[in-house]
mmCIF file of C-alpha atoms and ligand atoms in Angstrom:
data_model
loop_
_atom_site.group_PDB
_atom_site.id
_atom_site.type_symbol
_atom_site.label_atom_id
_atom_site.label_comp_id
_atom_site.label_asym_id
_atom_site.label_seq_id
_atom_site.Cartn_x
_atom_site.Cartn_y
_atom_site.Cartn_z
ATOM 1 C CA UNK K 1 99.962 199.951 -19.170
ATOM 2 C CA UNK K 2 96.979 200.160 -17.111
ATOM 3 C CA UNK K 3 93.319 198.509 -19.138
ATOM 4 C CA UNK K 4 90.361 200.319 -19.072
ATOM 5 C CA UNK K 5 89.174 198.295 -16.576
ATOM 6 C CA UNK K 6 91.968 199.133 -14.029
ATOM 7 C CA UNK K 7 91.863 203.006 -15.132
ATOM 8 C CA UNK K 8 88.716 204.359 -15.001
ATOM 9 C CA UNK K 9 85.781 202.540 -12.904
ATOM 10 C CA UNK K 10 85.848 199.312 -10.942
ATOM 11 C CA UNK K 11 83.164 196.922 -12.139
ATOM 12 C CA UNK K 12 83.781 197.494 -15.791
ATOM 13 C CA UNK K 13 84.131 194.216 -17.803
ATOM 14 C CA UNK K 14 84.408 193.102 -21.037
ATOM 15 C CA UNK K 15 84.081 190.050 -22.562
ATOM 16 C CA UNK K 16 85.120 190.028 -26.257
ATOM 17 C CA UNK K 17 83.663 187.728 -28.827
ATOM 18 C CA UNK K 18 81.413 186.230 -26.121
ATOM 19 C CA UNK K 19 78.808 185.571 -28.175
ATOM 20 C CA UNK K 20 79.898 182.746 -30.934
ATOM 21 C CA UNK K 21 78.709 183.807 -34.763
ATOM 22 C CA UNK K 22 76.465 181.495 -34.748
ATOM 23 C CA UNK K 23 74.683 182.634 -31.921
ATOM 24 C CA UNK K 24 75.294 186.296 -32.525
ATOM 25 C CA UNK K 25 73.206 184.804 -35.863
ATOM 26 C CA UNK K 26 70.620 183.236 -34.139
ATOM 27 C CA UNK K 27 70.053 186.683 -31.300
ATOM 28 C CA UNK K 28 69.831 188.773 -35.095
ATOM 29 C CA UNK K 29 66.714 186.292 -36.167
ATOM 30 C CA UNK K 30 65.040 186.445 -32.527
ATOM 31 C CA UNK K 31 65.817 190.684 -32.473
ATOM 32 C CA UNK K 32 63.844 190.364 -36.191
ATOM 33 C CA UNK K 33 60.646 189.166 -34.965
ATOM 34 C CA UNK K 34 61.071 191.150 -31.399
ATOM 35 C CA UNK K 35 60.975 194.313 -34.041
ATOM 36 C CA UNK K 36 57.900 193.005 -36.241
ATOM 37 C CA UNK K 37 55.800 193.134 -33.201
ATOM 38 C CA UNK K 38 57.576 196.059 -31.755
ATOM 39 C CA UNK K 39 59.294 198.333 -34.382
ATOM 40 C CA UNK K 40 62.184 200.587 -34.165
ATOM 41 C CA UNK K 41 61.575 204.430 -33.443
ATOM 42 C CA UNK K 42 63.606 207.803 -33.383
ATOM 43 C CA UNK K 43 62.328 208.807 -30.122
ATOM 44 C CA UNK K 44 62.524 212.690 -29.776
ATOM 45 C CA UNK K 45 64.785 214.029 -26.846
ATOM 46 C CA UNK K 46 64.102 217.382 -24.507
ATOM 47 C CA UNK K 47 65.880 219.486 -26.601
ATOM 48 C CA UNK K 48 63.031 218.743 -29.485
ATOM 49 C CA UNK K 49 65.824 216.778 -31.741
ATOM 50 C CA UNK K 50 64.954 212.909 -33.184
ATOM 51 C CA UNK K 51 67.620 211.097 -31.678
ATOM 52 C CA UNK K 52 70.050 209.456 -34.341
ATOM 53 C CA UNK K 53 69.743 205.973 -32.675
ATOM 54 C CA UNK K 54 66.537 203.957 -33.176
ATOM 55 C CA UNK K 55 65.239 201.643 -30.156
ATOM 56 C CA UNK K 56 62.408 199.555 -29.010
ATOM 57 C CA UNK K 57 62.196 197.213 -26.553
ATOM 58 C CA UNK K 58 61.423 193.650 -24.980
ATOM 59 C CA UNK K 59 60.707 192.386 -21.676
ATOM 60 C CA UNK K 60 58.271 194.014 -18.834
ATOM 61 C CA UNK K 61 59.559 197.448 -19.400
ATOM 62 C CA UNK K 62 60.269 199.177 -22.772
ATOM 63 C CA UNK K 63 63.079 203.026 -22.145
ATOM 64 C CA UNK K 64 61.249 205.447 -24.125
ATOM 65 C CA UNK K 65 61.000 209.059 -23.962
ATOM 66 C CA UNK K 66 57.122 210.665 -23.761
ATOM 67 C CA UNK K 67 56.952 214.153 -24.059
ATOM 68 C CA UNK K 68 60.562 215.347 -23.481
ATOM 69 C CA UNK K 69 60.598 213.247 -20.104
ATOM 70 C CA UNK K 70 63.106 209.654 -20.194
ATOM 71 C CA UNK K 71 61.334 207.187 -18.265
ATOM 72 C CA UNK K 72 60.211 203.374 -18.824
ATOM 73 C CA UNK K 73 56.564 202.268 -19.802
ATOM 74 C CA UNK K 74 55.246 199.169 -20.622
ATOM 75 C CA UNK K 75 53.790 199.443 -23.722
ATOM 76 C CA UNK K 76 55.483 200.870 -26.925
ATOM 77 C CA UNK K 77 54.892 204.136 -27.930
ATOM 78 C CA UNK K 78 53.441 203.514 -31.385
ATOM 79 C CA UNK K 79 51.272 200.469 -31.493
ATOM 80 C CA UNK K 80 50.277 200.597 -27.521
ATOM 81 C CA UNK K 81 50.742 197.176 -27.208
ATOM 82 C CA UNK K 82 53.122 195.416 -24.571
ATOM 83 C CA UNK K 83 56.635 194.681 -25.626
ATOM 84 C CA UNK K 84 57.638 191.113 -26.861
ATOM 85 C CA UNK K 85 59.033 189.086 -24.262
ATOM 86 C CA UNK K 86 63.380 189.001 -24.275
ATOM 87 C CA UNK K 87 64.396 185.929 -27.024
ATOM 88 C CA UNK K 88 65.613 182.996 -24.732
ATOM 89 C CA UNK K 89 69.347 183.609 -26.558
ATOM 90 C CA UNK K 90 69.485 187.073 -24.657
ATOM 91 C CA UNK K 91 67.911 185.706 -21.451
ATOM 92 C CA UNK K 92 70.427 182.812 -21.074
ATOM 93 C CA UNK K 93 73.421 185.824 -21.666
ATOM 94 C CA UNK K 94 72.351 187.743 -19.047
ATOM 95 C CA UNK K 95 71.786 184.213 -16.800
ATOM 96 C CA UNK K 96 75.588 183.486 -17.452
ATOM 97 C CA UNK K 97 77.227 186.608 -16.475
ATOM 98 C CA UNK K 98 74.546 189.367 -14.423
ATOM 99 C CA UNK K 99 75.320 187.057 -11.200
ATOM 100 C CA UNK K 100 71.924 188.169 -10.567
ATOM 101 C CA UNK K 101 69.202 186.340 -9.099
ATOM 102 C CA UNK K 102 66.250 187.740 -11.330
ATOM 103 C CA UNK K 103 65.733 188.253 -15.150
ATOM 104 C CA UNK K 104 65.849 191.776 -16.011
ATOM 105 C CA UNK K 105 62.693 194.443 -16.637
ATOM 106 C CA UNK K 106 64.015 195.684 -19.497
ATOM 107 C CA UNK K 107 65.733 194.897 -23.064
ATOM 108 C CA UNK K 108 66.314 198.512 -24.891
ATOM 109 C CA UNK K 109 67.441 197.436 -28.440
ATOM 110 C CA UNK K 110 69.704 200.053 -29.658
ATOM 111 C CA UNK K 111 69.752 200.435 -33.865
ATOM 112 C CA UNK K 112 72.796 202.004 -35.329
ATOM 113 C CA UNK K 113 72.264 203.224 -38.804
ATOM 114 C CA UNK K 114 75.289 205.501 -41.093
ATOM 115 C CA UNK K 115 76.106 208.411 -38.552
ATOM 116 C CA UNK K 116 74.652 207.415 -35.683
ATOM 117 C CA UNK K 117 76.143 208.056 -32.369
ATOM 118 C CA UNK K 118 74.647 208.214 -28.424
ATOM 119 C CA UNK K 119 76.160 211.444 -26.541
ATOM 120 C CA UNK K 120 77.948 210.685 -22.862
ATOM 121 C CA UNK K 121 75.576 209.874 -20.462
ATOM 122 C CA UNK K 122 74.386 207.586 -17.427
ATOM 123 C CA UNK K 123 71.641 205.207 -17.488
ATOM 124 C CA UNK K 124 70.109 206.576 -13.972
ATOM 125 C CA UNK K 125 66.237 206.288 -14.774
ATOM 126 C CA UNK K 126 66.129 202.721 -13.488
ATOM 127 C CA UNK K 127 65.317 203.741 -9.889
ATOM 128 C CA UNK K 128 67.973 203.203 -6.932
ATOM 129 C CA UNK K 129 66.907 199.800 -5.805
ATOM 130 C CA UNK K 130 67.742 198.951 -9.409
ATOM 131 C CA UNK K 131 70.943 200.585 -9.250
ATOM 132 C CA UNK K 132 72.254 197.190 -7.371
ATOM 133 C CA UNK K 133 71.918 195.041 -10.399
ATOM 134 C CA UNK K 134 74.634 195.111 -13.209
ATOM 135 C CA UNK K 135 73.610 196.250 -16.678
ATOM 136 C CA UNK K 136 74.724 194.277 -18.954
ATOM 137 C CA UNK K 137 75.541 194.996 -23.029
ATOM 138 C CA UNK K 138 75.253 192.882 -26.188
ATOM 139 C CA UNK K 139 76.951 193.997 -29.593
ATOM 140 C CA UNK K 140 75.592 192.873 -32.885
ATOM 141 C CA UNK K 141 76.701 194.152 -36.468
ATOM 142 C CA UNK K 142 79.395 196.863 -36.939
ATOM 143 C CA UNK K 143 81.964 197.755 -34.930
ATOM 144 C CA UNK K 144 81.924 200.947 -32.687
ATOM 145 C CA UNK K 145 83.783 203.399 -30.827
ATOM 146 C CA UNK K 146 82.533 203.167 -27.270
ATOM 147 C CA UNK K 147 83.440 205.737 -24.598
ATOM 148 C CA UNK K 148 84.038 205.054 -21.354
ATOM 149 C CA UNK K 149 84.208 207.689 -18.382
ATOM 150 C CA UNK K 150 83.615 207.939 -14.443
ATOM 151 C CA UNK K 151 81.065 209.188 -11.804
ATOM 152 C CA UNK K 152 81.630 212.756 -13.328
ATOM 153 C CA UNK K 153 80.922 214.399 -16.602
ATOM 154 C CA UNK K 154 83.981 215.900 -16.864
ATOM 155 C CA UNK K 155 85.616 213.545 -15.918
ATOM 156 C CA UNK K 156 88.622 211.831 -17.830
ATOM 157 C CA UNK K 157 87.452 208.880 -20.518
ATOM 158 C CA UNK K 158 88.653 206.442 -22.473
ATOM 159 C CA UNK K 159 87.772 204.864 -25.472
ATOM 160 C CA UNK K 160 87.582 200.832 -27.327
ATOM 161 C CA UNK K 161 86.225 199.557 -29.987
ATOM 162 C CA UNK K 162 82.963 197.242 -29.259
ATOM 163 C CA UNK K 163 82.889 194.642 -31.396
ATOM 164 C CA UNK K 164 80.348 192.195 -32.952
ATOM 165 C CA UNK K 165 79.959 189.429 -30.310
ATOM 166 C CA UNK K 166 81.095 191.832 -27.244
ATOM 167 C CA UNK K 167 79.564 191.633 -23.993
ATOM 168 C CA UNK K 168 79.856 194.193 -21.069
ATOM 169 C CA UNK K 169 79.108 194.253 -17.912
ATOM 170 C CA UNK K 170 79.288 197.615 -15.884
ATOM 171 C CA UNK K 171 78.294 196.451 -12.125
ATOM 172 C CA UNK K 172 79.830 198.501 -8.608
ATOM 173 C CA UNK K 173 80.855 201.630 -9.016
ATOM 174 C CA UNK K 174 80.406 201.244 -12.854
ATOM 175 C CA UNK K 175 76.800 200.989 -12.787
ATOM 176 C CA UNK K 176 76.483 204.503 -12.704
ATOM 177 C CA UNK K 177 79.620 205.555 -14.624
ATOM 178 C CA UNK K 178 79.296 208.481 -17.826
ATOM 179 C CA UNK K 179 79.515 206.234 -21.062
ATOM 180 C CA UNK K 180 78.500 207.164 -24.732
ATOM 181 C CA UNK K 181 79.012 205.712 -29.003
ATOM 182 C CA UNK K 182 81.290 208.553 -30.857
ATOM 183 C CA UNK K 183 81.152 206.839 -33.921
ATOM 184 C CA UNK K 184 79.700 203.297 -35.894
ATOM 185 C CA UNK K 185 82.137 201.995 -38.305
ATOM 186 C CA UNK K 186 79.528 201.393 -40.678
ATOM 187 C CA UNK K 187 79.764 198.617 -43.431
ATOM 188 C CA UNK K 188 82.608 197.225 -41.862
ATOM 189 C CA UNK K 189 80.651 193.589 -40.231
ATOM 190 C CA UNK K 190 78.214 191.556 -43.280
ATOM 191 C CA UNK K 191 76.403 190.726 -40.020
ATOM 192 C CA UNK K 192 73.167 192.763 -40.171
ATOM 193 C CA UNK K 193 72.612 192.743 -44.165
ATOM 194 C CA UNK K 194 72.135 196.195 -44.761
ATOM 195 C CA UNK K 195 74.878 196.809 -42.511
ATOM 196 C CA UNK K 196 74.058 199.086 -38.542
ATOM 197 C CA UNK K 197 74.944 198.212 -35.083
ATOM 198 C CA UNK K 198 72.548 196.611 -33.154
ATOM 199 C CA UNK K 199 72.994 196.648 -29.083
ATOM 200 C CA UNK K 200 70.832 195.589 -26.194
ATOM 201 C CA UNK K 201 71.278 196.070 -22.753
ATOM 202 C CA UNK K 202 69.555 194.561 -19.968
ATOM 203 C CA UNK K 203 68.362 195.998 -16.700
ATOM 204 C CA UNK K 204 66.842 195.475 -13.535
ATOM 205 C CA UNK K 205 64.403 198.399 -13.122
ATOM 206 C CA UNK K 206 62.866 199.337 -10.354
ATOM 207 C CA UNK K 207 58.783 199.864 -11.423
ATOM 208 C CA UNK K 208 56.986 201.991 -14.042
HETATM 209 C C1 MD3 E 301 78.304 201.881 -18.871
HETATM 210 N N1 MD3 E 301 74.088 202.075 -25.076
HETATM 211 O O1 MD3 E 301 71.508 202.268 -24.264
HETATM 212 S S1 MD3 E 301 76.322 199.866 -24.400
HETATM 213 C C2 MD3 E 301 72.369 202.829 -23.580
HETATM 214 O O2 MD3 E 301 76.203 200.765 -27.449
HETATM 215 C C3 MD3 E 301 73.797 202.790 -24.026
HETATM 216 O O3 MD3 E 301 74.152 201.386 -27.548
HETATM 217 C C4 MD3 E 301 75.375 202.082 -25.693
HETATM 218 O O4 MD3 E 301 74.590 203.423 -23.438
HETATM 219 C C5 MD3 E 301 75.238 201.347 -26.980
HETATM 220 O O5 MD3 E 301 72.127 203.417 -22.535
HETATM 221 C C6 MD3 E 301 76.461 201.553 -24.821
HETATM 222 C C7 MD3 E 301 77.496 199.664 -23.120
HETATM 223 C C8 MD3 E 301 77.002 200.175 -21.806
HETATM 224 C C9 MD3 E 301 75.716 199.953 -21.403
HETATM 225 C C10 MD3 E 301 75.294 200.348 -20.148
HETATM 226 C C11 MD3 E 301 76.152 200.987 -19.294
HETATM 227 C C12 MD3 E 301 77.842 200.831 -20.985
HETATM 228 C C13 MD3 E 301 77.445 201.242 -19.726
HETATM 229 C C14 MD3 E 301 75.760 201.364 -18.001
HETATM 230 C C15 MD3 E 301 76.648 201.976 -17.167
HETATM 231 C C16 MD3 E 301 77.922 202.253 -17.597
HETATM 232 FE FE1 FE E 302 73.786 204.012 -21.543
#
């Protein structure tokens, strides 16, 4: 049988359990004090709805959505202050596996709470001289039932489970691929106390 990689989208990789417990430990205390200075909000999407995930951000750029439009800013919404700078254990991730030159603009830090899932989509708001840079994903916390599509929307998709630890790296023709969460399997990993999903993905972006 064909993988997911083979299947779908070219430049789709996965690296399970990447991220020892220890340091997957040591990225949950860093992501703590990232989230004092910048805490986690629901942003609102076009459609007027909180969105079920809750995100902030480190790094240059923060992903945010201001008044029904997506785009990146560099100060958080809330406090108007500039993000925290990406914890050295996420840096040295993205260092290992982007194969790219530069660090990236932007870390969006994605909260999973009970219930909370992330509709298929792209991540296209990063600018198309961005669009050569991989994005790359971190897992934290409970497991989750990623999605995985093509260039199209209605296109076929498959689905695996993104564990605690995961890494994935969607470069080429992946870069741009449909992806979405259907479902957290909360409760299931004692690493985030109170239980969630934490993940972060890096990107190059292109300017404000
Ligand atoms: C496939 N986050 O923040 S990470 C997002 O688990 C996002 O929170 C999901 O999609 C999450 O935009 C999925 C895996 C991932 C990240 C970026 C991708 C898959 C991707 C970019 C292109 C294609
Ligand atoms: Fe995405």
């Amino acid at each position: 049988m064909k993988s997911i990689e083979e299947k779908l989208t070219a430049g789709f990789c996965i690296l399970p359990g990447f991220l020892p417990r220890a340091g997957q430990e040591a990225m949950v205390g860093a992501l703590r004090r990232v989230l004092e200075a910048a805490p986690l909000v629901r942003p609102i999407t076009p459609w007027g709805k909180p969105m079920s995930v809750r995100m902030s951000s480190a790094g240059r750029l923060g992903w945010v959505i201001d008044k029904g439009r997506y785009r990146y800013a560099d100060r958080h919404p809330e406090t108007g202050q500039p993000w925290p700078p990406v914890p050295d254990e996420v840096l040295a991730v993205w260092q290992a596996i982007s194969g790219w030159p530069g660090d990236p603009d932007c870390c969006l830090i994605n909260w999973y709470g009970e219930g909370a899932r992330m509709g298929l989509h792209r991540d296209a708001d990063e600018g198309q001289a961005a669009f050569a840079a991989p994005v790359v994903s971190i897992s934290l916390g409970d497991p989750a039932r990623f999605r995985m599509g093509g260039a199209e929307r209605k296109g076929p998709t498959e689905s695996i489970v993104l564990n605690s630890g995961d890494v994935v790296v969607m470069g080429g023709e992946a870069r741009l691929a449909y992806h979405g969460i259907d479902r957290v399997m909360f409760g299931q990993d004692p690493l985030l106390a109170k239980g969630g999903r934490i993940n972060l993905t890096l990107r190059v972006v292109k300017s404000a």
